[in-house]
PDB file of C-alpha atoms in Angstrom:
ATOM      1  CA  UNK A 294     178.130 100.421  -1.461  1.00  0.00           C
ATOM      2  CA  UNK A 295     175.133 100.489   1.230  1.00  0.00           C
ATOM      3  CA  UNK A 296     172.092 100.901   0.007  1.00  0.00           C
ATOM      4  CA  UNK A 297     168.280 100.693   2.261  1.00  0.00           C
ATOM      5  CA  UNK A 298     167.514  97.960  -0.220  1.00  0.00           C
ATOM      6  CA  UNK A 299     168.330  94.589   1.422  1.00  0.00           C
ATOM      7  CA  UNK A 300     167.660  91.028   0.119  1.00  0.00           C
ATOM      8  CA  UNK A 301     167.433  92.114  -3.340  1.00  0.00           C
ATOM      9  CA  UNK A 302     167.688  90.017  -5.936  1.00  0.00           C
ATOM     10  CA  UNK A 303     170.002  90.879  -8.977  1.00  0.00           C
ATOM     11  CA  UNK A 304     171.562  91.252 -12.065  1.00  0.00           C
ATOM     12  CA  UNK A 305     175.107  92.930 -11.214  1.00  0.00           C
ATOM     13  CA  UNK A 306     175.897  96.407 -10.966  1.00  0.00           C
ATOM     14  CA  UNK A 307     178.540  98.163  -8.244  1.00  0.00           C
ATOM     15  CA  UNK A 308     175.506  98.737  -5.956  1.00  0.00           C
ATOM     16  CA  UNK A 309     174.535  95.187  -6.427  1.00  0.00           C
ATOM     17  CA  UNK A 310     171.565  93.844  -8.294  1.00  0.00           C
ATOM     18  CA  UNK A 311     169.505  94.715 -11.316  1.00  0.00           C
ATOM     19  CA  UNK A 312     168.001  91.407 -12.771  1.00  0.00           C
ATOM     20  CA  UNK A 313     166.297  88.332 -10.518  1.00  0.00           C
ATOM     21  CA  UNK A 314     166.678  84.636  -9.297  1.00  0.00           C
ATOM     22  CA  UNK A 315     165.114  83.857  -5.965  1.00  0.00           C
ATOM     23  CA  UNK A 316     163.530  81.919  -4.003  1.00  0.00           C
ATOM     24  CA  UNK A 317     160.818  79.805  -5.747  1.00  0.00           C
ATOM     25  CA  UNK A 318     160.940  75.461  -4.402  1.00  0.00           C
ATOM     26  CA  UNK A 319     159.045  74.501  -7.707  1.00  0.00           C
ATOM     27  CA  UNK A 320     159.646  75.270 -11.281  1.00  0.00           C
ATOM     28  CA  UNK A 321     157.256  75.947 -14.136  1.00  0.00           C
ATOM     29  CA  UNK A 322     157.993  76.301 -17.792  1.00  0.00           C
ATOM     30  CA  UNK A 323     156.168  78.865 -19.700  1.00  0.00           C
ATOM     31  CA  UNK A 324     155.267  78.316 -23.667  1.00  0.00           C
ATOM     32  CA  UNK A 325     157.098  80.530 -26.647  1.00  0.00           C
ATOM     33  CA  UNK A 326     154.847  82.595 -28.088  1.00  0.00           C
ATOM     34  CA  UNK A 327     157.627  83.567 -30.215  1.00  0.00           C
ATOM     35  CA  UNK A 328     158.528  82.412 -34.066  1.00  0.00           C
ATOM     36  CA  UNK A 329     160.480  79.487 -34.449  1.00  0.00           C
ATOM     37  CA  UNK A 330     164.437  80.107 -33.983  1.00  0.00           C
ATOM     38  CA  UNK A 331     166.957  79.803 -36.652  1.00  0.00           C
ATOM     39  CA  UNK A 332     167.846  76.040 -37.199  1.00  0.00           C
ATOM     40  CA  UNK A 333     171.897  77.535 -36.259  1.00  0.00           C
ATOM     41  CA  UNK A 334     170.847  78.712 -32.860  1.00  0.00           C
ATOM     42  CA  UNK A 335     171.965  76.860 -29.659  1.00  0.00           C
ATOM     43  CA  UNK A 336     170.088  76.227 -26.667  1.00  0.00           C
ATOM     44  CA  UNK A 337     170.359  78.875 -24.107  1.00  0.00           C
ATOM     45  CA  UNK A 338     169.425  79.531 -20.697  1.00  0.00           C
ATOM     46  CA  UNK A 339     169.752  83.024 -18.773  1.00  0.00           C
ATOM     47  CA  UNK A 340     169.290  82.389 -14.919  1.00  0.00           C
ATOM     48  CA  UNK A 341     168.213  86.220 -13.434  1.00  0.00           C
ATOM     49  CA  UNK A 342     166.735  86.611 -17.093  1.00  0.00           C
ATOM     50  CA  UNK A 343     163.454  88.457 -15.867  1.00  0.00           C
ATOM     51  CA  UNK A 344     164.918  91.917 -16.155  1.00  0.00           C
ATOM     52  CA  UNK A 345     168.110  94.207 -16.272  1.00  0.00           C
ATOM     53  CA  UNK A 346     171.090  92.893 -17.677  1.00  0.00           C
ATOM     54  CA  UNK A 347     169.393  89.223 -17.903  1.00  0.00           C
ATOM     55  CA  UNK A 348     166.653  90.158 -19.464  1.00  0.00           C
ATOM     56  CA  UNK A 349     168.416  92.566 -22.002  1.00  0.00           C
ATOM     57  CA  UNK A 350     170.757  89.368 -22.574  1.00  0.00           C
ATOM     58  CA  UNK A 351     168.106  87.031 -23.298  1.00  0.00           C
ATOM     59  CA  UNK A 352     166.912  89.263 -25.968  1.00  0.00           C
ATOM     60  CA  UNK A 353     170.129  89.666 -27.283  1.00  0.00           C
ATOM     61  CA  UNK A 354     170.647  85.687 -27.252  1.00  0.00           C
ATOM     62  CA  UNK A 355     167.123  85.269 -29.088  1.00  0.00           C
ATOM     63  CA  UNK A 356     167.887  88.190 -31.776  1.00  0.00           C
ATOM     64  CA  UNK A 357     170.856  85.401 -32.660  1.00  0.00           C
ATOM     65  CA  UNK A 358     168.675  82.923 -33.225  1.00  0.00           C
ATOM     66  CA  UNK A 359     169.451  80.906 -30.185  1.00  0.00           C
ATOM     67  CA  UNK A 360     166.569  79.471 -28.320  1.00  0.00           C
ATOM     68  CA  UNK A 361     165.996  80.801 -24.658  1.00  0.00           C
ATOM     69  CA  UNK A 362     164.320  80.383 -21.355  1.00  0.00           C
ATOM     70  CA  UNK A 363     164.758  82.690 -18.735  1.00  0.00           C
ATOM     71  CA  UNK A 364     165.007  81.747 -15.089  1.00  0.00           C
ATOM     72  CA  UNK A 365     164.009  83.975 -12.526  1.00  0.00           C
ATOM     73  CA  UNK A 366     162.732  84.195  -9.294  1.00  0.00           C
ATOM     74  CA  UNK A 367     159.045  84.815 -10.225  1.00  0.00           C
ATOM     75  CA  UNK A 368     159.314  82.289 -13.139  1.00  0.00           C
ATOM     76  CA  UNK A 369     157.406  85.589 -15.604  1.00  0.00           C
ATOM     77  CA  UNK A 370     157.760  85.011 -18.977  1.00  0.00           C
ATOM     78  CA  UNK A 371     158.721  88.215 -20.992  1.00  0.00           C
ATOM     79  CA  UNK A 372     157.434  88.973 -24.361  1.00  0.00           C
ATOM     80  CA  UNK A 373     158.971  86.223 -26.835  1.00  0.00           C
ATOM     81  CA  UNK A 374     161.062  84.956 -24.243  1.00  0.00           C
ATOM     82  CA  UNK A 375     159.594  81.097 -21.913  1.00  0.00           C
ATOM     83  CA  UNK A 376     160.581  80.966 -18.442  1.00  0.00           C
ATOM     84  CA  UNK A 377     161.238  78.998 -15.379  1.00  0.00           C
ATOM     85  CA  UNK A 378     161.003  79.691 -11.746  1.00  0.00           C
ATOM     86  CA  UNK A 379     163.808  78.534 -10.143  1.00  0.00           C
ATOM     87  CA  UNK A 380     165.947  79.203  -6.667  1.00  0.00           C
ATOM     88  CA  UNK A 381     169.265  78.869  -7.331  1.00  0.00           C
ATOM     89  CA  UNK A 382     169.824  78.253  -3.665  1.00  0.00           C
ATOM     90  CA  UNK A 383     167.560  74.817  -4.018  1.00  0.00           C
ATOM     91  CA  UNK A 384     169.435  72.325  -5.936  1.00  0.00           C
ATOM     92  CA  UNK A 385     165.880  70.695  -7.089  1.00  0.00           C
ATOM     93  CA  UNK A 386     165.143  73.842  -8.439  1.00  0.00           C
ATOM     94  CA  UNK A 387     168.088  74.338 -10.708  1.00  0.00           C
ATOM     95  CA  UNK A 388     167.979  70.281 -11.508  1.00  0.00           C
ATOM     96  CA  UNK A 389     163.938  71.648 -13.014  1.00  0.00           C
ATOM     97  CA  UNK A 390     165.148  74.239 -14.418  1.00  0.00           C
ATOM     98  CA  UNK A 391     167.290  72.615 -16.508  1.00  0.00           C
ATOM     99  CA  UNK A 392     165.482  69.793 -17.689  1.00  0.00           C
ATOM    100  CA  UNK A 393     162.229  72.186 -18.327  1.00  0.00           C
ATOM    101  CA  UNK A 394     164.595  74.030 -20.818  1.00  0.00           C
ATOM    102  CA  UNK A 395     165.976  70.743 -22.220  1.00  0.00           C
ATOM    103  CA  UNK A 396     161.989  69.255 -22.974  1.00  0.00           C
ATOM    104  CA  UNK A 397     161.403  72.832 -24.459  1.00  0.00           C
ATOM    105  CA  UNK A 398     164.740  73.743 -26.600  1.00  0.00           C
ATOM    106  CA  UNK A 399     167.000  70.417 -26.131  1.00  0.00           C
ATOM    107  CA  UNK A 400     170.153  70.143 -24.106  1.00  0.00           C
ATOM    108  CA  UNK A 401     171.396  73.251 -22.356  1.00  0.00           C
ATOM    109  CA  UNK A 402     174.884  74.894 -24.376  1.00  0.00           C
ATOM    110  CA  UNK A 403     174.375  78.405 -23.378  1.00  0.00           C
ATOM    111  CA  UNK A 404     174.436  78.797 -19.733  1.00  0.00           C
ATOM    112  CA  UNK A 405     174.854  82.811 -18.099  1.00  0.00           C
ATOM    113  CA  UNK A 406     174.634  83.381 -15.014  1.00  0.00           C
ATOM    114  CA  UNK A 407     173.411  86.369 -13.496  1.00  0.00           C
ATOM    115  CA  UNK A 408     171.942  85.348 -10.159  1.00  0.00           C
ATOM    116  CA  UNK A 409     172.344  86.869  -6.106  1.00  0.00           C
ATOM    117  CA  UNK A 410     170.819  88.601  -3.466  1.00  0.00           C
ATOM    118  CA  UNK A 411     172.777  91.386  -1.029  1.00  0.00           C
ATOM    119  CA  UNK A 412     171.994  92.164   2.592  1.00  0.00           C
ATOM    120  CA  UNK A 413     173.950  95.031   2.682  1.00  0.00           C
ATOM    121  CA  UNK A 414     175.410  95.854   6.311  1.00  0.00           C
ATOM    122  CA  UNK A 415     178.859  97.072   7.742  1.00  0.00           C
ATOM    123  CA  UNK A 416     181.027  94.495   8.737  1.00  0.00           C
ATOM    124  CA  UNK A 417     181.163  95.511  12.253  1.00  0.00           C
ATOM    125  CA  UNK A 418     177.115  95.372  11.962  1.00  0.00           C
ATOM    126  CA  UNK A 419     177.101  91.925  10.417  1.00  0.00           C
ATOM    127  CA  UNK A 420     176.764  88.591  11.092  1.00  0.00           C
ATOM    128  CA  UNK A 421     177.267  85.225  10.279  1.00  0.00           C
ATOM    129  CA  UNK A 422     173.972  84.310   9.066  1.00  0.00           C
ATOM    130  CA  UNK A 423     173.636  87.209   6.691  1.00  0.00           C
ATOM    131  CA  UNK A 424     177.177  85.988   5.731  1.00  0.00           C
ATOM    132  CA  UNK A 425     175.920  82.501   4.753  1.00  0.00           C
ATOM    133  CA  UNK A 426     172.561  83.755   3.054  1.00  0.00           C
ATOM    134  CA  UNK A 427     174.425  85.574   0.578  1.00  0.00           C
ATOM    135  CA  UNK A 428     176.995  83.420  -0.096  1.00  0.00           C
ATOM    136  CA  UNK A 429     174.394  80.467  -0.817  1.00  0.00           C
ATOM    137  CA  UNK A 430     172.847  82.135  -3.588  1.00  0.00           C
ATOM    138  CA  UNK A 431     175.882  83.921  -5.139  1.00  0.00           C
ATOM    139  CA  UNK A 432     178.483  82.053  -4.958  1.00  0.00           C
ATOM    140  CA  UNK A 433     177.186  78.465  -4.251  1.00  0.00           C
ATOM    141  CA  UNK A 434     173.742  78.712  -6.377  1.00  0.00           C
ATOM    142  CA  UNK A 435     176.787  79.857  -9.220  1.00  0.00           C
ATOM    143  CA  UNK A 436     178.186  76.356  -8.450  1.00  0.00           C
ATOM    144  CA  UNK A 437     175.055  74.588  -8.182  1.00  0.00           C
ATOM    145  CA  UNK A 438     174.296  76.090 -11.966  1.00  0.00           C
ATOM    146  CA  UNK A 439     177.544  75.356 -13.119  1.00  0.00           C
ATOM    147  CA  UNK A 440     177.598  71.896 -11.870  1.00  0.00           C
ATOM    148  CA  UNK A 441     174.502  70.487 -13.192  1.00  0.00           C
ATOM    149  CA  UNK A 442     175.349  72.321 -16.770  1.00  0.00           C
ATOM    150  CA  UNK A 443     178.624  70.706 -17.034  1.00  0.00           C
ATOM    151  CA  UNK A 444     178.237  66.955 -17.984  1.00  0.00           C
ATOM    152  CA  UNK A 445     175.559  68.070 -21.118  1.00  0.00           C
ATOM    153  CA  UNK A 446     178.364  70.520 -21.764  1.00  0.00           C
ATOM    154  CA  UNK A 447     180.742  68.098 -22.029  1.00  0.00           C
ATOM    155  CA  UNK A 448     179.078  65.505 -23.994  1.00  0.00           C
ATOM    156  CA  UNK A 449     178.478  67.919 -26.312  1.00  0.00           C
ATOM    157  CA  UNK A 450     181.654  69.150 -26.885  1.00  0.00           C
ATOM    158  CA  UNK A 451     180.591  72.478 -27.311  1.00  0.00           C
ATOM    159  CA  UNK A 452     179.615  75.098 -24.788  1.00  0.00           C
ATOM    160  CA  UNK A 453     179.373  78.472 -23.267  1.00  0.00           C
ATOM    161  CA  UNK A 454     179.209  79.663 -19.928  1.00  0.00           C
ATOM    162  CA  UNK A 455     179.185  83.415 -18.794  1.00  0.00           C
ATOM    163  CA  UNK A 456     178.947  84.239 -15.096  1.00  0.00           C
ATOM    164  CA  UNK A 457     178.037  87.913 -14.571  1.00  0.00           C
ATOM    165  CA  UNK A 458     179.565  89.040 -11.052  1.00  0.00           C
ATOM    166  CA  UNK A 459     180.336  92.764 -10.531  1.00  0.00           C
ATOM    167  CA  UNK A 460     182.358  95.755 -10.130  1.00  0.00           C
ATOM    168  CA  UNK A 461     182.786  95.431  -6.549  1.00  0.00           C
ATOM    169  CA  UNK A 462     184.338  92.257  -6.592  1.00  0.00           C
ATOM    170  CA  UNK A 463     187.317  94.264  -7.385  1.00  0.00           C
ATOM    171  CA  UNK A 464     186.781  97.582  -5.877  1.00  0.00           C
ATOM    172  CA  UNK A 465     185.202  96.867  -2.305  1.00  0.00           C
ATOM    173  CA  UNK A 466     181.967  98.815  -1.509  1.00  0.00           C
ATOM    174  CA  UNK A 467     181.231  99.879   2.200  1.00  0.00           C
ATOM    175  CA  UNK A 468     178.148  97.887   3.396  1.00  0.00           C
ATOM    176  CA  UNK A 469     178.651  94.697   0.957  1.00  0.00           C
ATOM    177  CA  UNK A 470     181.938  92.349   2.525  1.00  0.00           C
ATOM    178  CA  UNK A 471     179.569  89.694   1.861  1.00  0.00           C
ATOM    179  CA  UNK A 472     178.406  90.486  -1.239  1.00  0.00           C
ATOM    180  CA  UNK A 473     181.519  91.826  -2.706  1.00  0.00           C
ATOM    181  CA  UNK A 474     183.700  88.276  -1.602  1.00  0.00           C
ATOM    182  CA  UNK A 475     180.843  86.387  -2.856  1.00  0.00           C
ATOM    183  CA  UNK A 476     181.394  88.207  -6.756  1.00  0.00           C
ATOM    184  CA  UNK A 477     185.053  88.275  -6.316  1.00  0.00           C
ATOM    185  CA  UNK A 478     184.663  84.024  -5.864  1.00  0.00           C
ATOM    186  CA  UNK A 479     183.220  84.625  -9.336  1.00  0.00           C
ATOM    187  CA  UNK A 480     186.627  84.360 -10.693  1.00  0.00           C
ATOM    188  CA  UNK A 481     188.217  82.051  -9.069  1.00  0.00           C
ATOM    189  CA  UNK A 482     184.768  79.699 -10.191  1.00  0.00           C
ATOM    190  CA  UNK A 483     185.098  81.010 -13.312  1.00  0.00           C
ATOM    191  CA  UNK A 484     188.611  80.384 -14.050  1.00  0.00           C
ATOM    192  CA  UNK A 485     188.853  76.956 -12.209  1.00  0.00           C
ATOM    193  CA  UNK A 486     185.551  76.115 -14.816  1.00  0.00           C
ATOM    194  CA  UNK A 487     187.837  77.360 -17.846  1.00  0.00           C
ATOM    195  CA  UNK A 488     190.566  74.804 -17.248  1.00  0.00           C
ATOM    196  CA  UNK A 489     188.270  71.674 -16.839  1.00  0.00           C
ATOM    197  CA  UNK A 490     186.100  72.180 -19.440  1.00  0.00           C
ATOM    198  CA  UNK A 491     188.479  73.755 -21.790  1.00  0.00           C
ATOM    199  CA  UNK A 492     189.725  70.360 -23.394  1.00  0.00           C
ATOM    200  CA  UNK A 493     185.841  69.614 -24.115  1.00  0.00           C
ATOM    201  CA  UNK A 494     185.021  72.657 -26.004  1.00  0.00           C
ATOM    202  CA  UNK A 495     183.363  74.639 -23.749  1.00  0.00           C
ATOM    203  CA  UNK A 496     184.361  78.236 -22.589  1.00  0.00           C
ATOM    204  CA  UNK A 497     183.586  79.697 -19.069  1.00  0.00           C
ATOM    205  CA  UNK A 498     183.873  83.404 -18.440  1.00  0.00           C
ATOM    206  CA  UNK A 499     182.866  86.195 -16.222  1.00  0.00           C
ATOM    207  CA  UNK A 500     181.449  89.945 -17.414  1.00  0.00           C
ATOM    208  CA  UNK A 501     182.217  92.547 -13.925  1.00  0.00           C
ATOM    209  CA  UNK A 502     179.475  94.849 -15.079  1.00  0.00           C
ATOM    210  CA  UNK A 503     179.641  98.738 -13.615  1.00  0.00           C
ATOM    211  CA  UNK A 504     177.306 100.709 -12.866  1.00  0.00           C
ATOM    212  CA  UNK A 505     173.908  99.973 -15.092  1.00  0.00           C
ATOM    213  CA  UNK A 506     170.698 102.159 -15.214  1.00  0.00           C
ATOM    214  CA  UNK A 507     168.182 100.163 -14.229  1.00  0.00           C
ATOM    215  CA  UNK A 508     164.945 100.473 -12.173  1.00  0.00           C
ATOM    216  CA  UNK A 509     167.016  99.943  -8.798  1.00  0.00           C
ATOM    217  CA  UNK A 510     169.910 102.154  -9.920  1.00  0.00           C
ATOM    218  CA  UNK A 511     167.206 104.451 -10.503  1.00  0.00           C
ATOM    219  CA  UNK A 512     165.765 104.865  -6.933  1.00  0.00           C
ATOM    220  CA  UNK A 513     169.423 105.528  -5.335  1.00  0.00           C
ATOM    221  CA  UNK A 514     169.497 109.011  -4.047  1.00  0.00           C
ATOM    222  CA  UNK A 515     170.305 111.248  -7.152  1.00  0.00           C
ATOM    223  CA  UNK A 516     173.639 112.735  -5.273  1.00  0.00           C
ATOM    224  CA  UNK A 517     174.884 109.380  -4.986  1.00  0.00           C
ATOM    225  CA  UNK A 518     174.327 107.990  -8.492  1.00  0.00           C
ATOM    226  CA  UNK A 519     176.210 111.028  -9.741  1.00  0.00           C
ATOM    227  CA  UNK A 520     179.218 110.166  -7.542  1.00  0.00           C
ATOM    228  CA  UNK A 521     179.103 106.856  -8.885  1.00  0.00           C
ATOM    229  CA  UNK A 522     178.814 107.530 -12.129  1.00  0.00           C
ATOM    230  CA  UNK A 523     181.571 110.837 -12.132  1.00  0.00           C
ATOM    231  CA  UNK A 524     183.881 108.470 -10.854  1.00  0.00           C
ATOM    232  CA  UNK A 525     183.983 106.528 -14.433  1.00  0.00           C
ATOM    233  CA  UNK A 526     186.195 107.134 -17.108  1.00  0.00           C
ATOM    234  CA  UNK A 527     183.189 108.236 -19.780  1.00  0.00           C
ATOM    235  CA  UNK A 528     181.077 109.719 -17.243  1.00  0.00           C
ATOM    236  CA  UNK A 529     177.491 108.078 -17.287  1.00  0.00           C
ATOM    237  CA  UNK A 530     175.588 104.944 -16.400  1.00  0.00           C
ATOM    238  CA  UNK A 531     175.475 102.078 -18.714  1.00  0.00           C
ATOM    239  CA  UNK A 532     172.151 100.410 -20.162  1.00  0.00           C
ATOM    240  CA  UNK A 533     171.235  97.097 -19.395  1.00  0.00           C
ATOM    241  CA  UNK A 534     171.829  96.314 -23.507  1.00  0.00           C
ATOM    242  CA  UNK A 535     175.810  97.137 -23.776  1.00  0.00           C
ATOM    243  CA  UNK A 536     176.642  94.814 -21.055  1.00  0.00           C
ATOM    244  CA  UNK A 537     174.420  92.459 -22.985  1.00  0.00           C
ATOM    245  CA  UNK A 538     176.407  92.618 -26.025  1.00  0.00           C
ATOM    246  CA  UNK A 539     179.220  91.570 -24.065  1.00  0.00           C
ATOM    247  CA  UNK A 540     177.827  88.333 -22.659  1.00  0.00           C
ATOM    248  CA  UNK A 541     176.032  87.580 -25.861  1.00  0.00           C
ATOM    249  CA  UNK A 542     179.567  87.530 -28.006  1.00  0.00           C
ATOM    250  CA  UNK A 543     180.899  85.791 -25.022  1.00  0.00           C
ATOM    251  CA  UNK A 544     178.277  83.127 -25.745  1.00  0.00           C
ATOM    252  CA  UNK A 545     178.887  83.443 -29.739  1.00  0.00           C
ATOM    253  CA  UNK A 546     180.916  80.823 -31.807  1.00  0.00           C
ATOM    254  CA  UNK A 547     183.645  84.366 -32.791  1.00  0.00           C
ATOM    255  CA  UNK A 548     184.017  83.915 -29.161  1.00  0.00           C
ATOM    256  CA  UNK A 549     185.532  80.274 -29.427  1.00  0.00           C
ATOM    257  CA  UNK A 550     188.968  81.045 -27.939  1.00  0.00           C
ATOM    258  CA  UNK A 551     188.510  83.565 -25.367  1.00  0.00           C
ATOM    259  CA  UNK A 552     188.074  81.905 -21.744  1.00  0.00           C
ATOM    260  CA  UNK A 553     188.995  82.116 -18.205  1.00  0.00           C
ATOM    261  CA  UNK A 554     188.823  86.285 -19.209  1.00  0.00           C
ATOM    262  CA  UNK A 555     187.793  88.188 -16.759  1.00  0.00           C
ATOM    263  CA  UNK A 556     186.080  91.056 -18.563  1.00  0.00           C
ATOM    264  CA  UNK A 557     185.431  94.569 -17.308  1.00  0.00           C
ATOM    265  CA  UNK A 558     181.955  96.410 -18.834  1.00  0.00           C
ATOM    266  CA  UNK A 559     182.111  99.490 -16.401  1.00  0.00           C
ATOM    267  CA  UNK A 560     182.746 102.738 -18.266  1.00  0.00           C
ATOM    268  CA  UNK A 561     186.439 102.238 -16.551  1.00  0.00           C
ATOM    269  CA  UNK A 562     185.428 102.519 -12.973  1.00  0.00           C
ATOM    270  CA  UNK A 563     187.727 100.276 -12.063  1.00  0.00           C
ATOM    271  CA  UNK A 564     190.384 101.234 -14.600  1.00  0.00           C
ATOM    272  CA  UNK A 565     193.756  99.718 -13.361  1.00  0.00           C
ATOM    273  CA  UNK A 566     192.669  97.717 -10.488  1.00  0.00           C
TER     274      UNK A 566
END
């Protein structure tokens, strides 16, 4: 779907982003003002954890008892929550990012992933550099995220990864080829992940979230949110919280043999594909 709102950086919906990681080259770890966690909560971090979905899945994560630091583009800290700046398209950022969690919480086991940025164009409009741009921070800052998590994940033997892509990974939108292959990669990532580190303990997974209300789903034209939304099953935008739920038991010990699912939080939007 085009949109006027290029470059944006997200937390997946079918018009693209709702939550943030950007373009920060240095990271900085803000304190917990919150209480301690429970002793039985893992170490988590949320990458695009500012706001939207990220944020709402942060809280969700913290609610469990699980110790969390957002990262985000901005590196704000929200209310209870410590954060990082970090650019997932700079590997120096991500290597920061996770070793200012680690000094903070100890060794990374919850890892989501909820990061990208659209430049929205037709394809017969586009171009290669666009192209590239996208792809860097989608679908190889994904990699870059997954990669560094992985050997803490395995030496662990225990771990969680969620990647958040979108709806349009499976339904096209007009204006987003790049964006779109870049989330449908997602799976393929994903699912590749879910074989490797299966044998160690450690799940991988990826939440396709529909269309969320969120501040940016908020300032589409109000004709066009209620074409989006009439075209789902139940007929209304999601909050930011119930696709949280999702990724939070995705990240929960019940969740201990589902992976390499490929899970659908949309309202059935894309019932069938």
């Amino acid at each position: 779907m085009t949109t006027d709102r290029n470059r944006t950086a997200h937390t997946d919906g079918p018009t693209g982003p709702t939550g943030s990681t950007g373009r920060a080259t240095t990271a900085a770890l803000t304190a917990d003002s919150s209480d301690s966690p429970s002793p039985r909560g893992r170490s988590a971090l949320v990458f695009g954890g500012s706001r939207g979905i990220g944020l709402a899945t942060a809280r969700a994560l913290a609610a469990q008892g699980h110790r969390v630091t957002v990262a985000s583009r901005g590196g704000e800290a929200p209310d209870g929550l410590a954060a990082v700046r970090c650019d997932v398209a700079e590997p120096a950022d991500v290597d920061r990012a996770f070793e200012s969690a680690g000094r903070r919480q100890g060794p990374v086991q919850i890892v989501v992933c909820n990061v990208g940025v659209r430049e929205d164009n037709l394809l017969i409009r586009s171009d290669a550099a666009a192209f590239q741009r996208v792809v860097n921070t989608n679908l190889t800052g994904s990699w870059r995220v997954l990669r560094r998590a992985a050997p803490a994940l395995v030496d662990g033997g225990w771990g969680r990864v969620v990647l958040v892509s979108s709806v349009a990974a499976v339904l096209g939108m007009a204006g987003q080829t790049n964006y779109a292959a870049s989330k449908a990669a997602l799976v393929g990532l994903g699912r590749t992940v879910a074989r490797e580190l299966g044998p160690h303990g450690v799940t991988c997974n990826v939440v396709l979230p529909g269309f969320v209300r969120t501040a940016l789903t908020e300032d589409l034209p109000a004709p066009r949110r209620a074409q989006i939304v009439d075209g789902s099953a139940l007929g209304r935008a999601a909050e930011p919280e119930e696709v949280a739920a999702v990724i939070a038991f995705l990240a929960s010990e019940a969740a201990g043999y589902v992976t390499g699912a490929v899970v659908p939080v949309d309202g059935g939007l894309a019932m069938g594909v």
